[in-house]
GROMACS .gro file of C-alpha atoms in nm:
model
  453
    1UNK     CA    1   0.000   0.000   0.000
    2UNK     CA    2   0.132   0.346  -0.087
    3UNK     CA    3   0.215   0.592   0.189
    4UNK     CA    4  -0.068   0.818   0.076
    5UNK     CA    5  -0.317   0.531   0.093
    6UNK     CA    6  -0.192   0.446   0.441
    7UNK     CA    7  -0.236   0.811   0.547
    8UNK     CA    8  -0.590   0.810   0.411
    9UNK     CA    9  -0.662   0.492   0.603
   10UNK     CA   10  -0.532   0.643   0.927
   11UNK     CA   11  -0.748   0.950   0.865
   12UNK     CA   12  -1.057   0.736   0.809
   13UNK     CA   13  -0.988   0.538   1.126
   14UNK     CA   14  -0.936   0.852   1.334
   15UNK     CA   15  -0.578   0.747   1.414
   16UNK     CA   16  -0.359   1.019   1.267
   17UNK     CA   17   0.020   1.020   1.302
   18UNK     CA   18   0.081   1.252   1.595
   19UNK     CA   19   0.375   1.482   1.538
   20UNK     CA   20   0.577   1.719   1.755
   21UNK     CA   21   0.791   1.986   1.588
   22UNK     CA   22   1.095   2.144   1.755
   23UNK     CA   23   1.184   2.467   1.578
   24UNK     CA   24   0.944   2.662   1.357
   25UNK     CA   25   1.185   2.864   1.144
   26UNK     CA   26   1.202   2.866   0.764
   27UNK     CA   27   1.244   2.489   0.716
   28UNK     CA   28   0.983   2.409   0.981
   29UNK     CA   29   0.744   2.662   0.831
   30UNK     CA   30   0.765   2.493   0.494
   31UNK     CA   31   0.661   2.165   0.656
   32UNK     CA   32   0.385   2.343   0.847
   33UNK     CA   33   0.248   2.475   0.517
   34UNK     CA   34   0.184   2.117   0.401
   35UNK     CA   35   0.034   1.963   0.715
   36UNK     CA   36  -0.323   2.096   0.664
   37UNK     CA   37  -0.310   1.948   0.314
   38UNK     CA   38  -0.198   1.602   0.428
   39UNK     CA   39  -0.451   1.346   0.553
   40UNK     CA   40  -0.377   1.132   0.856
   41UNK     CA   41  -0.137   1.375   1.030
   42UNK     CA   42  -0.200   1.577   1.347
   43UNK     CA   43   0.063   1.829   1.458
   44UNK     CA   44   0.005   1.812   1.832
   45UNK     CA   45   0.265   2.063   1.940
   46UNK     CA   46   0.542   2.302   1.848
   47UNK     CA   47   0.832   2.385   2.078
   48UNK     CA   48   1.018   2.702   1.984
   49UNK     CA   49   1.226   2.954   2.178
   50UNK     CA   50   0.992   3.219   2.037
   51UNK     CA   51   0.632   3.098   2.055
   52UNK     CA   52   0.512   3.429   1.915
   53UNK     CA   53   0.748   3.388   1.619
   54UNK     CA   54   0.610   3.038   1.564
   55UNK     CA   55   0.255   3.174   1.562
   56UNK     CA   56   0.360   3.442   1.314
   57UNK     CA   57   0.505   3.177   1.085
   58UNK     CA   58   0.193   2.965   1.115
   59UNK     CA   59  -0.017   3.262   1.011
   60UNK     CA   60   0.223   3.333   0.726
   61UNK     CA   61   0.182   2.985   0.582
   62UNK     CA   62  -0.197   2.999   0.608
   63UNK     CA   63  -0.297   2.838   0.937
   64UNK     CA   64  -0.623   2.957   1.084
   65UNK     CA   65  -0.604   3.114   1.431
   66UNK     CA   66  -0.836   2.858   1.592
   67UNK     CA   67  -0.597   2.575   1.499
   68UNK     CA   68  -0.326   2.711   1.731
   69UNK     CA   69  -0.521   2.806   2.042
   70UNK     CA   70  -0.471   2.491   2.254
   71UNK     CA   71  -0.367   2.576   2.611
   72UNK     CA   72  -0.177   2.248   2.656
   73UNK     CA   73  -0.066   1.939   2.470
   74UNK     CA   74  -0.351   1.741   2.625
   75UNK     CA   75  -0.600   2.004   2.509
   76UNK     CA   76  -0.449   1.991   2.159
   77UNK     CA   77  -0.488   1.614   2.158
   78UNK     CA   78  -0.858   1.634   2.244
   79UNK     CA   79  -0.942   1.918   2.007
   80UNK     CA   80  -0.725   1.816   1.713
   81UNK     CA   81  -0.544   2.150   1.730
   82UNK     CA   82  -0.182   2.250   1.798
   83UNK     CA   83  -0.019   2.369   2.119
   84UNK     CA   84   0.268   2.619   2.088
   85UNK     CA   85   0.519   2.667   2.368
   86UNK     CA   86   0.884   2.671   2.468
   87UNK     CA   87   0.903   2.339   2.655
   88UNK     CA   88   1.058   2.086   2.419
   89UNK     CA   89   1.095   1.832   2.700
   90UNK     CA   90   0.718   1.824   2.749
   91UNK     CA   91   0.682   1.768   2.377
   92UNK     CA   92   0.923   1.475   2.347
   93UNK     CA   93   0.791   1.309   2.662
   94UNK     CA   94   0.420   1.331   2.582
   95UNK     CA   95   0.295   0.972   2.554
   96UNK     CA   96   0.064   1.029   2.259
   97UNK     CA   97   0.320   1.173   2.016
   98UNK     CA   98   0.460   0.932   1.758
   99UNK     CA   99   0.722   1.133   1.571
  100UNK     CA  100   0.947   1.426   1.662
  101UNK     CA  101   1.070   1.650   1.379
  102UNK     CA  102   1.392   1.819   1.496
  103UNK     CA  103   1.415   2.140   1.300
  104UNK     CA  104   1.622   2.385   1.506
  105UNK     CA  105   1.935   2.397   1.295
  106UNK     CA  106   2.132   2.403   1.622
  107UNK     CA  107   2.350   2.089   1.626
  108UNK     CA  108   2.432   2.078   1.998
  109UNK     CA  109   2.069   2.128   2.099
  110UNK     CA  110   1.957   1.880   1.833
  111UNK     CA  111   2.160   1.603   1.997
  112UNK     CA  112   1.978   1.663   2.327
  113UNK     CA  113   1.642   1.664   2.150
  114UNK     CA  114   1.713   1.341   1.962
  115UNK     CA  115   1.843   1.151   2.264
  116UNK     CA  116   1.549   1.253   2.482
  117UNK     CA  117   1.305   1.159   2.208
  118UNK     CA  118   1.463   0.813   2.181
  119UNK     CA  119   1.443   0.774   2.559
  120UNK     CA  120   1.067   0.836   2.539
  121UNK     CA  121   1.008   0.597   2.251
  122UNK     CA  122   0.968   0.855   1.975
  123UNK     CA  123   1.079   0.824   1.616
  124UNK     CA  124   1.290   1.121   1.503
  125UNK     CA  125   1.315   1.296   1.169
  126UNK     CA  126   1.630   1.503   1.203
  127UNK     CA  127   1.634   1.809   0.980
  128UNK     CA  128   1.945   1.939   1.158
  129UNK     CA  129   2.192   1.757   0.937
  130UNK     CA  130   2.477   1.946   1.106
  131UNK     CA  131   2.427   1.716   1.406
  132UNK     CA  132   2.408   1.408   1.187
  133UNK     CA  133   2.741   1.504   1.027
  134UNK     CA  134   2.936   1.479   1.352
  135UNK     CA  135   2.750   1.207   1.545
  136UNK     CA  136   2.476   1.067   1.318
  137UNK     CA  137   2.616   0.713   1.315
  138UNK     CA  138   2.589   0.689   1.693
  139UNK     CA  139   2.248   0.861   1.695
  140UNK     CA  140   2.129   0.589   1.458
  141UNK     CA  141   2.275   0.324   1.688
  142UNK     CA  142   2.108   0.477   1.996
  143UNK     CA  143   1.773   0.488   1.814
  144UNK     CA  144   1.801   0.122   1.718
  145UNK     CA  145   1.877   0.027   2.080
  146UNK     CA  146   1.565   0.220   2.185
  147UNK     CA  147   1.352   0.042   1.924
  148UNK     CA  148   1.269   0.360   1.730
  149UNK     CA  149   1.355   0.499   1.389
  150UNK     CA  150   1.601   0.783   1.330
  151UNK     CA  151   1.592   0.941   0.985
  152UNK     CA  152   1.732   1.214   0.766
  153UNK     CA  153   1.465   1.450   0.635
  154UNK     CA  154   1.324   1.401   0.287
  155UNK     CA  155   1.327   1.726   0.091
  156UNK     CA  156   1.675   1.808   0.212
  157UNK     CA  157   1.934   1.692  -0.038
  158UNK     CA  158   2.101   1.410   0.163
  159UNK     CA  159   1.781   1.206   0.192
  160UNK     CA  160   1.704   1.263  -0.176
  161UNK     CA  161   2.053   1.144  -0.271
  162UNK     CA  162   2.011   0.837  -0.051
  163UNK     CA  163   1.685   0.767  -0.233
  164UNK     CA  164   1.860   0.779  -0.571
  165UNK     CA  165   2.139   0.553  -0.446
  166UNK     CA  166   1.881   0.306  -0.317
  167UNK     CA  167   1.701   0.315  -0.653
  168UNK     CA  168   2.025   0.237  -0.833
  169UNK     CA  169   2.130  -0.050  -0.611
  170UNK     CA  170   1.778  -0.199  -0.599
  171UNK     CA  171   1.778  -0.201  -0.980
  172UNK     CA  172   2.113  -0.381  -0.983
  173UNK     CA  173   2.333  -0.088  -1.087
  174UNK     CA  174   2.667  -0.028  -0.917
  175UNK     CA  175   2.688   0.333  -0.800
  176UNK     CA  176   2.990   0.513  -0.942
  177UNK     CA  177   2.916   0.846  -0.774
  178UNK     CA  178   2.633   1.040  -0.614
  179UNK     CA  179   2.583   1.389  -0.482
  180UNK     CA  180   2.430   1.732  -0.521
  181UNK     CA  181   2.496   2.056  -0.702
  182UNK     CA  182   2.637   2.381  -0.572
  183UNK     CA  183   2.748   2.726  -0.680
  184UNK     CA  184   3.122   2.704  -0.622
  185UNK     CA  185   3.452   2.878  -0.689
  186UNK     CA  186   3.768   2.796  -0.491
  187UNK     CA  187   3.786   3.128  -0.306
  188UNK     CA  188   3.436   3.081  -0.163
  189UNK     CA  189   3.576   2.881   0.130
  190UNK     CA  190   3.713   3.211   0.262
  191UNK     CA  191   3.376   3.385   0.234
  192UNK     CA  192   3.237   3.554   0.545
  193UNK     CA  193   2.898   3.703   0.633
  194UNK     CA  194   3.041   4.035   0.510
  195UNK     CA  195   3.119   3.906   0.161
  196UNK     CA  196   2.845   3.648   0.115
  197UNK     CA  197   2.594   3.854  -0.080
  198UNK     CA  198   2.835   3.962  -0.354
  199UNK     CA  199   2.949   3.602  -0.394
  200UNK     CA  200   2.593   3.473  -0.376
  201UNK     CA  201   2.468   3.718  -0.640
  202UNK     CA  202   2.244   3.939  -0.424
  203UNK     CA  203   2.275   4.298  -0.312
  204UNK     CA  204   2.273   4.374   0.062
  205UNK     CA  205   1.944   4.555   0.002
  206UNK     CA  206   1.785   4.246  -0.153
  207UNK     CA  207   1.907   4.033   0.137
  208UNK     CA  208   1.770   4.279   0.392
  209UNK     CA  209   1.435   4.294   0.214
  210UNK     CA  210   1.410   3.915   0.219
  211UNK     CA  211   1.515   3.886   0.583
  212UNK     CA  212   1.798   3.654   0.479
  213UNK     CA  213   2.049   3.539   0.740
  214UNK     CA  214   2.404   3.610   0.611
  215UNK     CA  215   2.570   3.349   0.834
  216UNK     CA  216   2.330   3.077   0.727
  217UNK     CA  217   2.364   3.160   0.358
  218UNK     CA  218   2.740   3.181   0.397
  219UNK     CA  219   2.742   2.823   0.528
  220UNK     CA  220   2.592   2.719   0.195
  221UNK     CA  221   2.841   2.922  -0.003
  222UNK     CA  222   3.170   2.850   0.178
  223UNK     CA  223   3.149   2.475   0.129
  224UNK     CA  224   3.042   2.389   0.482
  225UNK     CA  225   2.689   2.279   0.399
  226UNK     CA  226   2.790   2.073   0.092
  227UNK     CA  227   3.051   1.897   0.308
  228UNK     CA  228   2.799   1.837   0.587
  229UNK     CA  229   2.542   1.693   0.350
  230UNK     CA  230   2.799   1.483   0.165
  231UNK     CA  231   2.917   1.343   0.498
  232UNK     CA  232   2.560   1.240   0.585
  233UNK     CA  233   2.524   1.070   0.246
  234UNK     CA  234   2.855   0.887   0.278
  235UNK     CA  235   2.771   0.761   0.626
  236UNK     CA  236   2.425   0.650   0.511
  237UNK     CA  237   2.531   0.476   0.190
  238UNK     CA  238   2.891   0.366   0.248
  239UNK     CA  239   3.009   0.567  -0.051
  240UNK     CA  240   3.363   0.699  -0.012
  241UNK     CA  241   3.474   1.060   0.012
  242UNK     CA  242   3.768   1.234  -0.161
  243UNK     CA  243   4.090   1.201   0.036
  244UNK     CA  244   4.145   1.577   0.063
  245UNK     CA  245   3.803   1.736   0.036
  246UNK     CA  246   3.536   1.785  -0.228
  247UNK     CA  247   3.656   1.870  -0.579
  248UNK     CA  248   3.348   2.055  -0.712
  249UNK     CA  249   3.400   1.971  -1.081
  250UNK     CA  250   3.204   2.213  -1.302
  251UNK     CA  251   2.945   2.045  -1.523
  252UNK     CA  252   2.606   2.086  -1.682
  253UNK     CA  253   2.349   1.815  -1.622
  254UNK     CA  254   2.452   1.655  -1.951
  255UNK     CA  255   2.818   1.654  -1.850
  256UNK     CA  256   2.775   1.484  -1.511
  257UNK     CA  257   2.836   1.132  -1.650
  258UNK     CA  258   3.150   1.267  -1.819
  259UNK     CA  259   3.311   1.407  -1.503
  260UNK     CA  260   3.187   1.153  -1.246
  261UNK     CA  261   3.410   0.876  -1.378
  262UNK     CA  262   3.742   0.755  -1.237
  263UNK     CA  263   4.045   0.968  -1.326
  264UNK     CA  264   4.193   0.693  -1.543
  265UNK     CA  265   3.880   0.704  -1.757
  266UNK     CA  266   3.874   1.083  -1.801
  267UNK     CA  267   3.674   1.185  -1.494
  268UNK     CA  268   3.768   1.332  -1.156
  269UNK     CA  269   3.704   1.044  -0.914
  270UNK     CA  270   3.984   0.877  -0.722
  271UNK     CA  271   3.790   0.553  -0.769
  272UNK     CA  272   3.439   0.427  -0.822
  273UNK     CA  273   3.188   0.458  -0.540
  274UNK     CA  274   3.231   0.818  -0.422
  275UNK     CA  275   3.032   1.122  -0.316
  276UNK     CA  276   3.098   1.449  -0.497
  277UNK     CA  277   2.944   1.792  -0.554
  278UNK     CA  278   2.901   1.944  -0.901
  279UNK     CA  279   2.964   2.317  -0.945
  280UNK     CA  280   2.726   2.533  -1.147
  281UNK     CA  281   3.012   2.773  -1.234
  282UNK     CA  282   3.310   2.732  -1.464
  283UNK     CA  283   3.650   2.811  -1.311
  284UNK     CA  284   3.631   3.161  -1.465
  285UNK     CA  285   3.295   3.227  -1.297
  286UNK     CA  286   3.081   3.173  -1.607
  287UNK     CA  287   2.741   3.025  -1.522
  288UNK     CA  288   2.691   2.683  -1.676
  289UNK     CA  289   2.367   2.643  -1.875
  290UNK     CA  290   2.125   2.379  -1.747
  291UNK     CA  291   2.306   2.333  -1.418
  292UNK     CA  292   2.234   2.103  -1.122
  293UNK     CA  293   2.287   2.373  -0.857
  294UNK     CA  294   1.964   2.300  -0.665
  295UNK     CA  295   1.941   1.931  -0.746
  296UNK     CA  296   2.076   1.583  -0.678
  297UNK     CA  297   2.214   1.306  -0.897
  298UNK     CA  298   2.352   0.952  -0.910
  299UNK     CA  299   2.585   0.806  -1.174
  300UNK     CA  300   2.561   0.432  -1.242
  301UNK     CA  301   2.752   0.190  -1.460
  302UNK     CA  302   2.641  -0.059  -1.723
  303UNK     CA  303   2.845  -0.369  -1.638
  304UNK     CA  304   2.757  -0.564  -1.952
  305UNK     CA  305   2.731  -0.485  -2.321
  306UNK     CA  306   2.362  -0.574  -2.307
  307UNK     CA  307   2.291  -0.307  -2.042
  308UNK     CA  308   2.508  -0.058  -2.231
  309UNK     CA  309   2.309  -0.130  -2.546
  310UNK     CA  310   1.984  -0.074  -2.353
  311UNK     CA  311   2.111   0.272  -2.254
  312UNK     CA  312   2.170   0.345  -2.622
  313UNK     CA  313   1.841   0.198  -2.745
  314UNK     CA  314   1.637   0.408  -2.502
  315UNK     CA  315   1.833   0.729  -2.566
  316UNK     CA  316   1.978   0.750  -2.215
  317UNK     CA  317   2.238   1.026  -2.205
  318UNK     CA  318   2.573   0.871  -2.116
  319UNK     CA  319   2.944   0.946  -2.123
  320UNK     CA  320   3.128   0.879  -2.456
  321UNK     CA  321   3.189   0.515  -2.364
  322UNK     CA  322   2.815   0.457  -2.326
  323UNK     CA  323   2.873   0.285  -1.991
  324UNK     CA  324   2.805   0.565  -1.741
  325UNK     CA  325   2.457   0.711  -1.699
  326UNK     CA  326   2.332   0.979  -1.459
  327UNK     CA  327   1.981   1.002  -1.317
  328UNK     CA  328   1.895   1.331  -1.150
  329UNK     CA  329   1.639   1.555  -0.987
  330UNK     CA  330   1.710   1.913  -1.079
  331UNK     CA  331   1.527   2.065  -0.781
  332UNK     CA  332   1.456   1.987  -0.418
  333UNK     CA  333   1.165   2.137  -0.225
  334UNK     CA  334   1.321   2.134   0.121
  335UNK     CA  335   1.064   2.147   0.403
  336UNK     CA  336   0.771   2.100   0.167
  337UNK     CA  337   0.875   1.734   0.131
  338UNK     CA  338   0.932   1.638   0.497
  339UNK     CA  339   0.594   1.463   0.509
  340UNK     CA  340   0.753   1.173   0.318
  341UNK     CA  341   0.988   1.109   0.611
  342UNK     CA  342   0.716   1.144   0.874
  343UNK     CA  343   0.493   0.896   0.692
  344UNK     CA  344   0.776   0.653   0.620
  345UNK     CA  345   0.904   0.629   0.978
  346UNK     CA  346   0.556   0.614   1.132
  347UNK     CA  347   0.379   0.387   0.885
  348UNK     CA  348   0.657   0.166   0.748
  349UNK     CA  349   0.916   0.190   1.022
  350UNK     CA  350   1.169   0.289   0.758
  351UNK     CA  351   1.404   0.591   0.754
  352UNK     CA  352   1.452   0.807   0.448
  353UNK     CA  353   1.828   0.784   0.490
  354UNK     CA  354   2.018   0.684   0.804
  355UNK     CA  355   2.385   0.634   0.889
  356UNK     CA  356   2.508   0.275   0.867
  357UNK     CA  357   2.860   0.350   0.989
  358UNK     CA  358   3.120   0.623   1.035
  359UNK     CA  359   3.269   0.672   0.691
  360UNK     CA  360   3.309   1.050   0.663
  361UNK     CA  361   3.359   1.357   0.878
  362UNK     CA  362   3.350   1.737   0.844
  363UNK     CA  363   3.647   1.906   1.009
  364UNK     CA  364   3.666   2.275   1.101
  365UNK     CA  365   3.928   2.440   0.879
  366UNK     CA  366   4.073   2.790   0.913
  367UNK     CA  367   3.947   3.057   0.672
  368UNK     CA  368   4.243   3.279   0.763
  369UNK     CA  369   4.537   3.272   1.000
  370UNK     CA  370   4.392   3.237   1.350
  371UNK     CA  371   4.557   3.339   1.676
  372UNK     CA  372   4.531   3.206   2.034
  373UNK     CA  373   4.247   3.368   2.225
  374UNK     CA  374   4.019   3.407   1.922
  375UNK     CA  375   3.668   3.264   1.946
  376UNK     CA  376   3.556   3.026   1.674
  377UNK     CA  377   3.214   3.112   1.537
  378UNK     CA  378   3.123   2.787   1.364
  379UNK     CA  379   2.942   2.712   1.042
  380UNK     CA  380   2.912   3.004   0.802
  381UNK     CA  381   3.108   3.247   1.020
  382UNK     CA  382   3.431   3.442   0.997
  383UNK     CA  383   3.681   3.187   1.127
  384UNK     CA  384   3.626   2.832   0.995
  385UNK     CA  385   3.464   2.635   0.716
  386UNK     CA  386   3.388   2.263   0.701
  387UNK     CA  387   3.614   2.029   0.503
  388UNK     CA  388   3.492   1.681   0.411
  389UNK     CA  389   3.745   1.410   0.497
  390UNK     CA  390   3.745   1.032   0.537
  391UNK     CA  391   3.657   0.943   0.894
  392UNK     CA  392   3.988   0.763   0.946
  393UNK     CA  393   4.180   1.072   0.831
  394UNK     CA  394   3.984   1.283   1.079
  395UNK     CA  395   4.044   1.028   1.355
  396UNK     CA  396   4.421   1.029   1.295
  397UNK     CA  397   4.422   1.409   1.288
  398UNK     CA  398   4.208   1.435   1.601
  399UNK     CA  399   3.988   1.657   1.386
  400UNK     CA  400   3.757   1.912   1.546
  401UNK     CA  401   3.411   1.855   1.396
  402UNK     CA  402   3.257   2.168   1.249
  403UNK     CA  403   2.935   2.117   1.445
  404UNK     CA  404   3.124   2.168   1.773
  405UNK     CA  405   3.339   2.460   1.653
  406UNK     CA  406   3.105   2.735   1.773
  407UNK     CA  407   3.173   2.976   2.059
  408UNK     CA  408   3.494   2.803   2.170
  409UNK     CA  409   3.833   2.962   2.227
  410UNK     CA  410   4.144   2.889   2.027
  411UNK     CA  411   4.449   2.784   2.230
  412UNK     CA  412   4.711   2.763   1.956
  413UNK     CA  413   4.782   2.947   1.630
  414UNK     CA  414   4.631   2.787   1.320
  415UNK     CA  415   4.729   2.888   0.968
  416UNK     CA  416   4.482   2.948   0.687
  417UNK     CA  417   4.370   2.623   0.526
  418UNK     CA  418   4.477   2.410   0.823
  419UNK     CA  419   4.222   2.174   0.973
  420UNK     CA  420   4.180   2.212   1.348
  421UNK     CA  421   4.214   1.938   1.608
  422UNK     CA  422   4.083   1.890   1.961
  423UNK     CA  423   4.407   2.017   2.114
  424UNK     CA  424   4.374   2.351   1.934
  425UNK     CA  425   4.069   2.457   2.137
  426UNK     CA  426   3.922   2.487   2.485
  427UNK     CA  427   3.594   2.302   2.444
  428UNK     CA  428   3.306   2.248   2.681
  429UNK     CA  429   3.323   1.877   2.758
  430UNK     CA  430   3.001   1.875   2.960
  431UNK     CA  431   2.758   1.882   2.666
  432UNK     CA  432   2.590   1.563   2.554
  433UNK     CA  433   2.690   1.651   2.198
  434UNK     CA  434   3.060   1.649   2.286
  435UNK     CA  435   3.026   1.331   2.490
  436UNK     CA  436   2.830   1.154   2.215
  437UNK     CA  437   3.091   1.250   1.957
  438UNK     CA  438   3.377   1.111   2.165
  439UNK     CA  439   3.172   0.799   2.236
  440UNK     CA  440   3.120   0.759   1.861
  441UNK     CA  441   3.494   0.775   1.799
  442UNK     CA  442   3.538   0.484   2.040
  443UNK     CA  443   3.234   0.292   1.915
  444UNK     CA  444   3.350   0.299   1.552
  445UNK     CA  445   3.713   0.218   1.629
  446UNK     CA  446   3.728   0.003   1.316
  447UNK     CA  447   3.602   0.226   1.030
  448UNK     CA  448   3.413   0.115   0.724
  449UNK     CA  449   3.619   0.083   0.409
  450UNK     CA  450   3.618   0.427   0.247
  451UNK     CA  451   3.407   0.347  -0.054
  452UNK     CA  452   3.138   0.097  -0.148
  453UNK     CA  453   2.927   0.099  -0.459
   0.00000   0.00000   0.00000
């Protein structure tokens, strides 16, 4: 039975999936916009540091005032409405809620939210992929021990890439490469919130008018977010990562099967079975026509002449050898698609992407020469960007994960382009996020092989 049919059945039986949302910002608001249009789902409660802001966002996406007037979670349950408050602990511990959607974008807080949800028997859809990048493999393990499902969020690119990889493997194709698109030039990894809009292609006035967050958008631009999402994909699929960071080969959609081949065959890959990100800009800054900037893709291989001939007979666009073919989605709809994850974990008990091991890591790397006493400001800031590395390389380095590189003091000088390690910083060791990360390093003492197709 399709997920939609299952949702309709739950609606008819008066047994909707009961959801709690933590964080009602832009991503959460996009999901909120779809809930009234989805049968068989009841958003019981929202926990947000600004309940008034959450109400404003609900109004913005079209919710009627009477749907958000419940005085408590119990009242919301009885009336079929939604309670809005600040108490996330009450939300994750409420016995009637089935699924928690973690949507804060704050990786340290997200770890607390996920662990408490597991402890109370809740499935979790984790939108905060920054947390998954530095401890997702152990979060998945903890969820399994608790008998619940932990999942990446459909609509965000990692889950969509995982879906394409699963399609390929289920059809019998070996995966040569998979990934997303991005607007990239090499100097972008030094971008700061002061330079982001010129690099992004917006004026400061346009950004101000749109209420756009320069630090958040800079995390997209400087390579941090592509590294974070590629790490999540690698850990969820077993695909390898480049030995010294993403390469960002420029390519149109038609050229993806040309560049996502091994080096010895004319492509850029160190070997088959890798994650990579395709740039929508040529090295000289020229925009590539028909780019994959907002989309996802997977490149597969025809292992026999018969399969290769099928590609040709059905006009599949391949590389010159005819052996490599790329399937793609040119767009992703972000929070508008999260309902797929909620339905999948609640109705099928299946994640839409989940880490199967520790294969990749994102290490904080200096944007400029840094001096002792400086405070690191994390993803998208002025001091560090996130570099994708094999997990074993990060382990040997003692790499400082980007998700923990916020509001901590530097103890030693670090030169531009150098990846930071634990000994470089004075970090708060009391957080559950830090403790879970160090536990993960011990738990996955024997890493997965870096690359599996």
